PDB file of C-alpha atoms in Angstrom:
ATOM      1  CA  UNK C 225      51.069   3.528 -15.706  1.00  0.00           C
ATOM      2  CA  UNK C 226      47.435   4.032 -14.452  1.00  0.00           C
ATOM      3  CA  UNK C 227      45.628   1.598 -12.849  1.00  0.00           C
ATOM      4  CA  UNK C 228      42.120   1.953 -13.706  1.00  0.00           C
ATOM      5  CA  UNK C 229      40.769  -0.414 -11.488  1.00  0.00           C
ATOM      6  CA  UNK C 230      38.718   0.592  -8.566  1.00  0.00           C
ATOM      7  CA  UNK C 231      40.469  -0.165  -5.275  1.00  0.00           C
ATOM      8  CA  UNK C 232      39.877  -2.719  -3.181  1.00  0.00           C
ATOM      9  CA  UNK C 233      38.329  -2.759   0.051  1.00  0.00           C
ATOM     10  CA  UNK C 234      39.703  -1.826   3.154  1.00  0.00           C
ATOM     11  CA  UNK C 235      37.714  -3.687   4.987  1.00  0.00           C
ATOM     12  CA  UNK C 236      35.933  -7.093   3.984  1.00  0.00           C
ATOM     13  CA  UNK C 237      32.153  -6.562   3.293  1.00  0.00           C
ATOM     14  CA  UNK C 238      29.363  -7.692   6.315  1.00  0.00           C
ATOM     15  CA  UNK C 239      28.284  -9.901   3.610  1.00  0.00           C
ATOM     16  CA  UNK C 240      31.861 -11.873   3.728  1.00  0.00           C
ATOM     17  CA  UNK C 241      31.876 -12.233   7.305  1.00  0.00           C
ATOM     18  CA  UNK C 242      28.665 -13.358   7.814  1.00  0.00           C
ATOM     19  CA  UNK C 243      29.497 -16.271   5.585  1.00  0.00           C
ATOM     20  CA  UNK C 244      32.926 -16.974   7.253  1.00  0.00           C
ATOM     21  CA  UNK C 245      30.837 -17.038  10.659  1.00  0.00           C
ATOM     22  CA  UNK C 246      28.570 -19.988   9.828  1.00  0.00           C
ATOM     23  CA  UNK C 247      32.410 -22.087   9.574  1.00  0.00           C
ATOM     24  CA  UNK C 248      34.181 -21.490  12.832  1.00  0.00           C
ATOM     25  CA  UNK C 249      34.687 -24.530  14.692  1.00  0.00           C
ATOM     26  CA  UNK C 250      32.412 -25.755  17.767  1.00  0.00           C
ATOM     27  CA  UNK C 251      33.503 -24.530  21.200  1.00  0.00           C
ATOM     28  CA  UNK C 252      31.452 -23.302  24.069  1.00  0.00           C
ATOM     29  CA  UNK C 253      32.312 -19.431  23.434  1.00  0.00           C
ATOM     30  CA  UNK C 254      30.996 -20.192  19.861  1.00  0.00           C
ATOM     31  CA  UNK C 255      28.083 -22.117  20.336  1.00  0.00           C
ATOM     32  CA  UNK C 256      26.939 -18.946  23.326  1.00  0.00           C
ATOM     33  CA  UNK C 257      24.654 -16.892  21.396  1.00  0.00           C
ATOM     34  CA  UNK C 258      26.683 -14.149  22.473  1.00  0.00           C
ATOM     35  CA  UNK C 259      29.376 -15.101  20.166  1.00  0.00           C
ATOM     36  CA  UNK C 260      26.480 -14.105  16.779  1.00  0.00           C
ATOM     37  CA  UNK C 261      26.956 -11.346  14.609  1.00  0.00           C
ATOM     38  CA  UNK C 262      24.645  -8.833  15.910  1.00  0.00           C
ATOM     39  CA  UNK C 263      23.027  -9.123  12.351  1.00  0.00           C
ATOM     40  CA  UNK C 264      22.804 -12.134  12.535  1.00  0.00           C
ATOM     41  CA  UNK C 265      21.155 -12.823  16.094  1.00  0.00           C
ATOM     42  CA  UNK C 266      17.643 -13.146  15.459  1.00  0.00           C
ATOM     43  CA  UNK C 267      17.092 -13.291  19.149  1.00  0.00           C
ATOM     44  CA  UNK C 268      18.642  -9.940  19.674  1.00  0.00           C
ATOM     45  CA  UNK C 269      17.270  -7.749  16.840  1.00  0.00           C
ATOM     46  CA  UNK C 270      13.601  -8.906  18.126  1.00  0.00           C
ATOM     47  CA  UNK C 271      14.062  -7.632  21.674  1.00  0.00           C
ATOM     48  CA  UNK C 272      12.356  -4.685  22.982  1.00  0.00           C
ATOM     49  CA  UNK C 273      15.190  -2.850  23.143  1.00  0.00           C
ATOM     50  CA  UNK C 274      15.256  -2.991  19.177  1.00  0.00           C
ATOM     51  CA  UNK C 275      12.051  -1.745  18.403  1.00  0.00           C
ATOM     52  CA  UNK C 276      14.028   1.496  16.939  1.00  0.00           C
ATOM     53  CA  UNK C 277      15.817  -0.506  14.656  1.00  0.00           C
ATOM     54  CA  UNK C 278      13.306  -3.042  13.250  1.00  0.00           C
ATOM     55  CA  UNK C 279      11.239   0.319  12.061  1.00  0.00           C
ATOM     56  CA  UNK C 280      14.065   1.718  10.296  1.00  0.00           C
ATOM     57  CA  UNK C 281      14.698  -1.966   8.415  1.00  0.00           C
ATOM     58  CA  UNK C 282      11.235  -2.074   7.833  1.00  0.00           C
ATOM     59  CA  UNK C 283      11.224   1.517   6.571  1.00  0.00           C
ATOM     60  CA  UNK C 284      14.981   1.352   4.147  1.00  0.00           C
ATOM     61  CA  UNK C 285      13.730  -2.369   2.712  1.00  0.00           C
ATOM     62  CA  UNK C 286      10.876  -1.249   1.346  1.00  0.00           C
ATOM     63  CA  UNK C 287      12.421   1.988   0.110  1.00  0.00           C
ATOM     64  CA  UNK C 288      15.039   0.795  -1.288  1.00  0.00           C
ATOM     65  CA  UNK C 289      13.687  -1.954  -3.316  1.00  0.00           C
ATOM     66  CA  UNK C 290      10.885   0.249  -4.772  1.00  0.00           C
ATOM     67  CA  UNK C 291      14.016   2.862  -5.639  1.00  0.00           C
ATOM     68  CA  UNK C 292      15.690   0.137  -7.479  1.00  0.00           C
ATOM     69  CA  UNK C 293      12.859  -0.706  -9.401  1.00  0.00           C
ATOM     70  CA  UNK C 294      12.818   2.689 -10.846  1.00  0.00           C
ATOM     71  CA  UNK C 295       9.162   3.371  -8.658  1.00  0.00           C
ATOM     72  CA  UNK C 296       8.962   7.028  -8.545  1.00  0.00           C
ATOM     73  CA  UNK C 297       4.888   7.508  -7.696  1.00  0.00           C
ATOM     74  CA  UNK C 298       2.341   5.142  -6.677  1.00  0.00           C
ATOM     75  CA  UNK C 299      -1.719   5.306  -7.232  1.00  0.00           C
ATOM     76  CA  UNK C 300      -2.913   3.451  -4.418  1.00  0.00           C
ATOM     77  CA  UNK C 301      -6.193   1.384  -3.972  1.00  0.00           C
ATOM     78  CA  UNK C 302      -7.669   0.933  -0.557  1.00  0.00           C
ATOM     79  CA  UNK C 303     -11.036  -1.034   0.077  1.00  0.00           C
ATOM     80  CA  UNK C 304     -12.288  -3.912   2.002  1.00  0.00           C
ATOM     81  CA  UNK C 305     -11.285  -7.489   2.020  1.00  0.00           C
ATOM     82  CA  UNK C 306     -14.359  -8.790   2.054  1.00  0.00           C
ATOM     83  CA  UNK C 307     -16.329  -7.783  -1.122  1.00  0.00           C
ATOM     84  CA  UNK C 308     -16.469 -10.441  -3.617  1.00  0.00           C
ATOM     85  CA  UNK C 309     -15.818 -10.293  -7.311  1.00  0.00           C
ATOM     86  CA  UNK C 310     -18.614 -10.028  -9.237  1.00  0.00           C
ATOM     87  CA  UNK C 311     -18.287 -13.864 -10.599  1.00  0.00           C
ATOM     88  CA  UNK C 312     -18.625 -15.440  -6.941  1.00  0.00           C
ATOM     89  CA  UNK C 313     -20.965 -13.050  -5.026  1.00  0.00           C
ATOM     90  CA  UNK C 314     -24.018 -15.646  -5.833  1.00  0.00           C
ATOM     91  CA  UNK C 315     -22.169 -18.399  -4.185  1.00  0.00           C
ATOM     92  CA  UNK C 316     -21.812 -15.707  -1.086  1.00  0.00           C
ATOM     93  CA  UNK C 317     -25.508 -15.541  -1.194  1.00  0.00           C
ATOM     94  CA  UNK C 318     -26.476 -19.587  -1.338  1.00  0.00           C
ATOM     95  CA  UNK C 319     -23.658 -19.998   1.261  1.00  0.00           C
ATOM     96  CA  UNK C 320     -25.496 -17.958   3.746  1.00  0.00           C
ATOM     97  CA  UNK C 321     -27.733 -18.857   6.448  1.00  0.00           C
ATOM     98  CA  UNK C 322     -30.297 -17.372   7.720  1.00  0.00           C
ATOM     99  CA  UNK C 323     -31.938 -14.127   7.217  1.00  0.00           C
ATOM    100  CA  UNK C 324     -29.461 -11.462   8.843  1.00  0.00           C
ATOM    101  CA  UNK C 325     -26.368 -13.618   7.363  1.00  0.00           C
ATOM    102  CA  UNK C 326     -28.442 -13.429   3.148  1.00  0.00           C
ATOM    103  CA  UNK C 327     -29.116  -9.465   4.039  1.00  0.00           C
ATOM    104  CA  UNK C 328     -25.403  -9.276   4.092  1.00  0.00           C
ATOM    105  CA  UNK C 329     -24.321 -11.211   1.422  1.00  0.00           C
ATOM    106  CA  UNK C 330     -26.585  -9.373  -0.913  1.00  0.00           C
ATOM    107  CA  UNK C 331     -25.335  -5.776   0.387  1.00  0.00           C
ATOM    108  CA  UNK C 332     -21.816  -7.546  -0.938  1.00  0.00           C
ATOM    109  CA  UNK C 333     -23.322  -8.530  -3.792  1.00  0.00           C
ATOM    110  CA  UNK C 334     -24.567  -4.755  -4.793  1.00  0.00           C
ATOM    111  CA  UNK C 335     -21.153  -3.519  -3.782  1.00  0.00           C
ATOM    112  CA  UNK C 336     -19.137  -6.202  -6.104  1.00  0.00           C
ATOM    113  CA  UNK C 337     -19.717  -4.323  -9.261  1.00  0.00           C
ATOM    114  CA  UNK C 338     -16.819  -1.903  -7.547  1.00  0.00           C
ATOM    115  CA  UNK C 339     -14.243  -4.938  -7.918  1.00  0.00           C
ATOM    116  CA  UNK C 340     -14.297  -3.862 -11.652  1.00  0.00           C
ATOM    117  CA  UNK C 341     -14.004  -0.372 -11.703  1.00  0.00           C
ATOM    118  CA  UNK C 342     -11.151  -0.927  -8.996  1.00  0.00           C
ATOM    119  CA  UNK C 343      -9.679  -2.977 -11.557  1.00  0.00           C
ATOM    120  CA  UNK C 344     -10.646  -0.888 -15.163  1.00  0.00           C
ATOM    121  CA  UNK C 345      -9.201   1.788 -12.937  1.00  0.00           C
ATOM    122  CA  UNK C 346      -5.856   0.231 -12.286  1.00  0.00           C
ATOM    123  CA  UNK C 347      -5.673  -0.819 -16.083  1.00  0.00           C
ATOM    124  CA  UNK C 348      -6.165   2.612 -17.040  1.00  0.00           C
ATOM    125  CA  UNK C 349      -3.268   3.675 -14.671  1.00  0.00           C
ATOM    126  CA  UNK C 350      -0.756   1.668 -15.276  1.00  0.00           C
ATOM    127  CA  UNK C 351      -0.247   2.792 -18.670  1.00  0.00           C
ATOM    128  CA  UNK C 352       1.018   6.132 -17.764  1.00  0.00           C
ATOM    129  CA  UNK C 353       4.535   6.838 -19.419  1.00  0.00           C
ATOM    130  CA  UNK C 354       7.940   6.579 -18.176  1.00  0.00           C
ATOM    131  CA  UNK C 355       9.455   9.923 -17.988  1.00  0.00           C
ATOM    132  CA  UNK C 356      12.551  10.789 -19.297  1.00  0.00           C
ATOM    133  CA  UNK C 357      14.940   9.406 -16.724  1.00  0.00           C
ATOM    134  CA  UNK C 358      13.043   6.219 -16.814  1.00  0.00           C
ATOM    135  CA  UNK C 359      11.304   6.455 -13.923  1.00  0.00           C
ATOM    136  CA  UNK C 360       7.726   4.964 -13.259  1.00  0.00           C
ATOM    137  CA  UNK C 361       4.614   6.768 -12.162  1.00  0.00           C
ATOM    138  CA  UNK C 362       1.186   5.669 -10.884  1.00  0.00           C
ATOM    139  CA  UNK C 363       2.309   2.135 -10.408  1.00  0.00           C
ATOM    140  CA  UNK C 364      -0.451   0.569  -8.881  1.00  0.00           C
ATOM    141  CA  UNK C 365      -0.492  -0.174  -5.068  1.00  0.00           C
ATOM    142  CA  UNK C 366      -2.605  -2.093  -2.766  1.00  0.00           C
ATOM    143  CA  UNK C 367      -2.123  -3.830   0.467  1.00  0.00           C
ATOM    144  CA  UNK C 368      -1.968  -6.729  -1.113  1.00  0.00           C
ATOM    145  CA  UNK C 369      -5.211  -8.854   0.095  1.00  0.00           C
ATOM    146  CA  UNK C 370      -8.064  -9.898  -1.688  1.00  0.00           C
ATOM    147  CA  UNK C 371     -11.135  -8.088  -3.157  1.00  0.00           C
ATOM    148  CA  UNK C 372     -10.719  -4.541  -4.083  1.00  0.00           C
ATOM    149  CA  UNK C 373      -6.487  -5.109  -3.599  1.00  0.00           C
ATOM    150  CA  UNK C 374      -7.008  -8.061  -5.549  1.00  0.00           C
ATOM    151  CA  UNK C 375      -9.252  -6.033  -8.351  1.00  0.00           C
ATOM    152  CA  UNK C 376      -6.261  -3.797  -8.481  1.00  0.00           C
ATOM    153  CA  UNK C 377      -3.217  -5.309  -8.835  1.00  0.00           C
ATOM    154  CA  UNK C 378      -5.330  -7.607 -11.222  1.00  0.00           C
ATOM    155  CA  UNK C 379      -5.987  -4.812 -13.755  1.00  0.00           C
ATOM    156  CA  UNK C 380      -2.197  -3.727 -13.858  1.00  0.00           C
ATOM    157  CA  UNK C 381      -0.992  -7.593 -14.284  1.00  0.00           C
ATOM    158  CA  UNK C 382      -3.665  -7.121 -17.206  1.00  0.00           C
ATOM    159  CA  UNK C 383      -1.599  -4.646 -18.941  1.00  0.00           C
ATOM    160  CA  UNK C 384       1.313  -6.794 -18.456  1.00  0.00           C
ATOM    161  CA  UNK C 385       2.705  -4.112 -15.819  1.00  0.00           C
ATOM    162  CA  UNK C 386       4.430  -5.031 -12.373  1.00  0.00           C
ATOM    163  CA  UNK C 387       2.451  -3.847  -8.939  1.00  0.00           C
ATOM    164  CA  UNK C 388       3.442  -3.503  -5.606  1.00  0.00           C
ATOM    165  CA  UNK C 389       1.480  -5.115  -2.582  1.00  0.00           C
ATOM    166  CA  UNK C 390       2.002  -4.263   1.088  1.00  0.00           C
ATOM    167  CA  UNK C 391       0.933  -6.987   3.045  1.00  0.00           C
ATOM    168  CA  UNK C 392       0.782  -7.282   7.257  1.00  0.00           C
ATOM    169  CA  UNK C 393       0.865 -10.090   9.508  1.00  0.00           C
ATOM    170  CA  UNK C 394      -1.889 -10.668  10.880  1.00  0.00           C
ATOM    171  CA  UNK C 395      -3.591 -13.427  13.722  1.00  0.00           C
ATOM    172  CA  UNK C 396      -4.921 -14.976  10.731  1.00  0.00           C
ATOM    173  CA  UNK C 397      -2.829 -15.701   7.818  1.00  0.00           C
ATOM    174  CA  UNK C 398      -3.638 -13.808   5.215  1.00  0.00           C
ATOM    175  CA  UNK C 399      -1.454 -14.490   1.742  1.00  0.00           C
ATOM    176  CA  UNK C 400      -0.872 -11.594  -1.044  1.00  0.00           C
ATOM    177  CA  UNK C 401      -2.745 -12.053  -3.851  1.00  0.00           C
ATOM    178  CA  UNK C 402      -1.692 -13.676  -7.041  1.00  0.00           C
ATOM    179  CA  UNK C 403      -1.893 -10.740  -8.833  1.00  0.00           C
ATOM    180  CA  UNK C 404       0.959  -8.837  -6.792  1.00  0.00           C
ATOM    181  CA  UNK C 405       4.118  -8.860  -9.001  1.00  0.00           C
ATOM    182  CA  UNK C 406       6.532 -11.114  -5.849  1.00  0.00           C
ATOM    183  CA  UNK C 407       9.544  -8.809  -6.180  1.00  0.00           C
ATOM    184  CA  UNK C 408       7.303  -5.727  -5.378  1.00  0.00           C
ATOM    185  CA  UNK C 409       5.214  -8.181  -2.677  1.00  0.00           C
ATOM    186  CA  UNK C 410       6.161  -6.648   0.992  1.00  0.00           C
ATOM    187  CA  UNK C 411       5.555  -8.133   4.181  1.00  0.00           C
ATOM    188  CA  UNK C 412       4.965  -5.375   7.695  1.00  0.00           C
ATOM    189  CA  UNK C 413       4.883  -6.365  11.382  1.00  0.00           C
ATOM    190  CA  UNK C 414       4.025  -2.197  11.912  1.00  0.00           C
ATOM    191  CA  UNK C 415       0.696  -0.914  10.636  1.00  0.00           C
ATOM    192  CA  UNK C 416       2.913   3.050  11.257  1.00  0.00           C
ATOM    193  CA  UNK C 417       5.531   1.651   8.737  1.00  0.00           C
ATOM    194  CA  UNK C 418       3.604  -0.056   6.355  1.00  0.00           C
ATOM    195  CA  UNK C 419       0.570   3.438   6.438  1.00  0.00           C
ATOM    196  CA  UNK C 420       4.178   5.167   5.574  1.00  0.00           C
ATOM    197  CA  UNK C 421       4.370   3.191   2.481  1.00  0.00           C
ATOM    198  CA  UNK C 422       1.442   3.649   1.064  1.00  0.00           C
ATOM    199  CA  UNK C 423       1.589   7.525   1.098  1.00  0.00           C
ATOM    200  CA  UNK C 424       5.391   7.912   0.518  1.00  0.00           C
ATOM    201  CA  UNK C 425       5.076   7.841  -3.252  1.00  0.00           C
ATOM    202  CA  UNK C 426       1.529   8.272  -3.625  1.00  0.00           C
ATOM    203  CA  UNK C 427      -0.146  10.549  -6.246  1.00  0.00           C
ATOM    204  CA  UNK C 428      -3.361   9.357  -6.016  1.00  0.00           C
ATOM    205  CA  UNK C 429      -5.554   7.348  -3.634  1.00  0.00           C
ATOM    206  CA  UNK C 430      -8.710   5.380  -4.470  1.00  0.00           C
ATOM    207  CA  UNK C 431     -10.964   4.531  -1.719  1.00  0.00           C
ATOM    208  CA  UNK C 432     -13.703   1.814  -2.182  1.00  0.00           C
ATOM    209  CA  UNK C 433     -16.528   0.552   0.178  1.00  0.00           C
ATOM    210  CA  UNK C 434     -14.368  -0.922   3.559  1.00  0.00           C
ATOM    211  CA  UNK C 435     -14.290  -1.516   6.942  1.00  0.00           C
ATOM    212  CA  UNK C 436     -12.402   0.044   9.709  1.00  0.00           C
ATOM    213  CA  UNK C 437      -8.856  -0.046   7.612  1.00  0.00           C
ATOM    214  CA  UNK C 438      -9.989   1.471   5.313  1.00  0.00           C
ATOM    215  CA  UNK C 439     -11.555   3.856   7.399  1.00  0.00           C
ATOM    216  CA  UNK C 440      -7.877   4.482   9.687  1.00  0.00           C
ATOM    217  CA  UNK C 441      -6.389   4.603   6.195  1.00  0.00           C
ATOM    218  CA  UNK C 442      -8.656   7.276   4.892  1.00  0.00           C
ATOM    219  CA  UNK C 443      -9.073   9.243   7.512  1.00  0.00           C
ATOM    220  CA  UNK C 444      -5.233   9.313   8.552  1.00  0.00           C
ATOM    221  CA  UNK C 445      -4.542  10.582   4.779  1.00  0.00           C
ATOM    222  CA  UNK C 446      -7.529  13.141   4.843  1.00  0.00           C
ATOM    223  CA  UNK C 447      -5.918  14.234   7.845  1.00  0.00           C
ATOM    224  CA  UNK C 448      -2.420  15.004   7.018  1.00  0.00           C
ATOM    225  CA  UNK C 449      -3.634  17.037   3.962  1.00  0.00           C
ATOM    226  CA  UNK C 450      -6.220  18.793   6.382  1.00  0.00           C
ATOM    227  CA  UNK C 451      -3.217  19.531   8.772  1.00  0.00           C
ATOM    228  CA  UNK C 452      -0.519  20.507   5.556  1.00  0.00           C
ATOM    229  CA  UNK C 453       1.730  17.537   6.519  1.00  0.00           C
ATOM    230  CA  UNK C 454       0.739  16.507   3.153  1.00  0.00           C
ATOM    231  CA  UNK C 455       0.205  18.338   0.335  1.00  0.00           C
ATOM    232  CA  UNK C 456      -3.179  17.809  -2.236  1.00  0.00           C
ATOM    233  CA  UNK C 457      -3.722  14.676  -3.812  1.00  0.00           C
ATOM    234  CA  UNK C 458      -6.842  13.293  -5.545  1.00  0.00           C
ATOM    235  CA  UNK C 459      -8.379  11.496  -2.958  1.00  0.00           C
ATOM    236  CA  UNK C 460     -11.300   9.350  -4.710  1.00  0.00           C
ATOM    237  CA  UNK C 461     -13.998   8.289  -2.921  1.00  0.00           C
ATOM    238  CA  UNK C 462     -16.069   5.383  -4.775  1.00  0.00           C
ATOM    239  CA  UNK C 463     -19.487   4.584  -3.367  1.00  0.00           C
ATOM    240  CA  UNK C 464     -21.766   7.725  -2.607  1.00  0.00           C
ATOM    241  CA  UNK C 465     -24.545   6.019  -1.293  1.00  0.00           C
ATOM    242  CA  UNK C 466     -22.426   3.530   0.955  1.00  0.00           C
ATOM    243  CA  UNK C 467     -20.386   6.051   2.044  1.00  0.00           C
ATOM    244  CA  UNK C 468     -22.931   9.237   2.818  1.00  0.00           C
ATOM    245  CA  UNK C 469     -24.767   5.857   4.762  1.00  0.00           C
ATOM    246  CA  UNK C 470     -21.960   4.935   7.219  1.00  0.00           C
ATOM    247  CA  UNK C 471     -20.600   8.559   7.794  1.00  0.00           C
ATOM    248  CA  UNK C 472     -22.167  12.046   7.186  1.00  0.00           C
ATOM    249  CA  UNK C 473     -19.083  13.904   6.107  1.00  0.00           C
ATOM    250  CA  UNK C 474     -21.791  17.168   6.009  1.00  0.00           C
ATOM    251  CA  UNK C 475     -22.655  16.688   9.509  1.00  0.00           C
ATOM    252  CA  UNK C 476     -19.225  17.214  10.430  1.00  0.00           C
ATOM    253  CA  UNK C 477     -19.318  20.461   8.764  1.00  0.00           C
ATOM    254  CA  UNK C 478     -22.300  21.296  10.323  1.00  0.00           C
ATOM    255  CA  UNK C 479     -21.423  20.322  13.648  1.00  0.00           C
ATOM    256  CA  UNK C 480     -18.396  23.048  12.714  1.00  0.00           C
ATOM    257  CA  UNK C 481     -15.962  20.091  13.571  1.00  0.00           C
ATOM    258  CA  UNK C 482     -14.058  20.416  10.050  1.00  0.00           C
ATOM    259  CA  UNK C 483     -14.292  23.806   7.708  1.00  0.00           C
ATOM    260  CA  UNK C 484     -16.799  23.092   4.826  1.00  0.00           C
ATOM    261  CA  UNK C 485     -13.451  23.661   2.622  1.00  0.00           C
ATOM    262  CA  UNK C 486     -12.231  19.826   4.307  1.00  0.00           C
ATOM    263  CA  UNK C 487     -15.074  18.435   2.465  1.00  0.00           C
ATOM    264  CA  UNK C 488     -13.673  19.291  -0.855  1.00  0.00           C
ATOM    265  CA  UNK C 489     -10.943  16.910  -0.359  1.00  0.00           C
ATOM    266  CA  UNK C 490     -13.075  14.183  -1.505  1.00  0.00           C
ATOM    267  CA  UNK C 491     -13.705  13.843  -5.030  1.00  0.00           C
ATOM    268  CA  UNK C 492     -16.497  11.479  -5.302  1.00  0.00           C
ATOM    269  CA  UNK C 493     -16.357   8.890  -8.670  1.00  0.00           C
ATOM    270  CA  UNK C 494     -18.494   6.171  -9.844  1.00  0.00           C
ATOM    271  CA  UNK C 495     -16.436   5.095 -12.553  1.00  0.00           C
ATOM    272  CA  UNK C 496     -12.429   4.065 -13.646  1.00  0.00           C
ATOM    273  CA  UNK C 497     -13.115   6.746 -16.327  1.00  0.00           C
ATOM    274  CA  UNK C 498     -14.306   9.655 -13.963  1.00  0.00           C
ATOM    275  CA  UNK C 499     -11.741   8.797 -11.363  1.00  0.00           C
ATOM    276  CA  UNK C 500      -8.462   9.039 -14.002  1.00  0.00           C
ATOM    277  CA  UNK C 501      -9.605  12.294 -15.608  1.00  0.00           C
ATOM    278  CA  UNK C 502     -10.301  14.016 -12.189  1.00  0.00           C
ATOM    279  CA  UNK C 503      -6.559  12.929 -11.327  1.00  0.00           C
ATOM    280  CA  UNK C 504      -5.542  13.854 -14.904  1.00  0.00           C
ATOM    281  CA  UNK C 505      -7.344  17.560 -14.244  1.00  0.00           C
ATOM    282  CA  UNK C 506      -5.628  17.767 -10.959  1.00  0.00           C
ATOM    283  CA  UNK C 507      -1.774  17.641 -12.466  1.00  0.00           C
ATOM    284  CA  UNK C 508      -2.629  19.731 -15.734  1.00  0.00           C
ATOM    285  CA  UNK C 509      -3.490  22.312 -13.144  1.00  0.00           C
ATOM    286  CA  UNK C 510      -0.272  22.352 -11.201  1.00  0.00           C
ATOM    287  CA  UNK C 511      -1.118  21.024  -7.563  1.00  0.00           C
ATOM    288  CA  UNK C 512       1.311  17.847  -8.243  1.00  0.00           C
ATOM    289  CA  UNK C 513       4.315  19.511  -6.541  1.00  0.00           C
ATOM    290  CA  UNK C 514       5.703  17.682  -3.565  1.00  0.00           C
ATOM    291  CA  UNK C 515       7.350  19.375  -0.144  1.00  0.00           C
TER     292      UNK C 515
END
């Protein structure tokens, strides 16, 4: 007769002993923190000693939840934090004081109208097609803040489509935004594991007018292609005129710091609808394969 049923265990599953630890009776050799499951000592897996550890649980959580959810490519969306939707950027303005502190708040203001595109953009996106083993591709990704993040996860919860969010602790408490989908909302104590994420599955990277994330972010990504660690993505730039303002990519050339060929890394957009077909002409022409 065949038995058909898998077979059993050898070995009970971590899972069952951790709950059969939380019942053994009191004693002073079980109350010693010594006595923990090493999984299960909080203490222990945040020592020093550990750091090798904690960056390969922050690495396989992340990974493996996105592989479960069928997340084969990302299009991610990096941009400040501090650029307000169109809808509030007068309030910005009234709230400020002074003349240096309204100077600011109207630069926001002209750089606002980008929370829309960010968000057209990620509308357009997210309805690329499963292929045929199900898989999803260009699911938008942010790090899972407000403005531009916001704007992005925003337009794929428009379509009715899930998007991920990869969040970091930081001094000041900063919460993912509404808009991330909270079984694809991730949480990083490493910047280096978290960068990881965003480029593991990317396909395409959006850049809108930031700070100095978005410049390590950029940068570190323009980089790795520069250096082949990395092959070619579309690598949009939105904002020519902030942009050319705060760094002279040409000088660089000039200077004969980077080949004039780096440069052409950068395609520069203005619009959700410029952006998509340059990423659209950059797979019809066959540069999508990954090493």
């Amino acid at each position: 007769m065949t038995n058909n049923n898998p077979p059993k265990r050898v070995f009970p599953a971590a899972k069952v002993d951790a709950q059969a630890a939380r019942h053994v009776p009191s004693s002073p050799q079980t109350e010693s923190a010594a006595y923990k499951l090493a999984f299960q000592d909080n203490d222990f897996l945040l020592r020093e000693d550990l750091r090798p550890v904690r960056f390969q649980l922050e690495l396989l959580k992340t990974e493996l939840l996105l592989d479960e959810a069928n997340i084969a490519s990302t299009f991610v969306f990096y941009g400040s934090a501090r650029v307000p939707e169109p809808a509030k950027a007068d309030e910005l303005i009234e709230a400020a004081r002074g003349d240096k502190a309204k100077a600011i708040a109207e630069s926001l203001k002209a750089k606002s109208r980008y929370y829309d595109i960010a968000r057209e953009l990620a509308q357009m996106v997210s309805q690329y097609p499963l292929d045929d083993e199900g898989k999803r591709h260009f699911v938008v990704c942010s790090g899972g803040g407000p403005s531009f993040m916001e704007a992005a996860n925003r337009g794929a919860i428009d379509m009715g489509k899930e998007t991920i969010g990869l969040n970091i602790v930081l001094p000041h408490e900063q919460l993912p935004n509404p808009y991330v989908t909270p079984d694809l909302s991730f949480q990083f104590h490493y910047f280096a594991l978290r960068k990881m994420h965003f480029l593991l599955r990317a396909r395409a990277v959006a850049v809108f007018p930031g700070g100095f994330g978005t410049f390590d972010e950029m940068f570190e990504l323009l980089t790795l292609i520069q250096t082949g660690k990395m092959r070619p993505m579309p690598i949009l730039l939105f904002g020519r005129e902030f942009w050319n303002k705060v760094v002279d990519f040409q000088a660089l050339a000039d200077e004969g710091v980077v080949s004039q060929h780096d440069l052409d890394l950068i395609t520069w957009c203005e619009s959700a609808e410029e952006a998509w077909s340059a990423v659209r002409a950059h797979y019809r022409e066959g540069k999508h394969e990954r090493g």
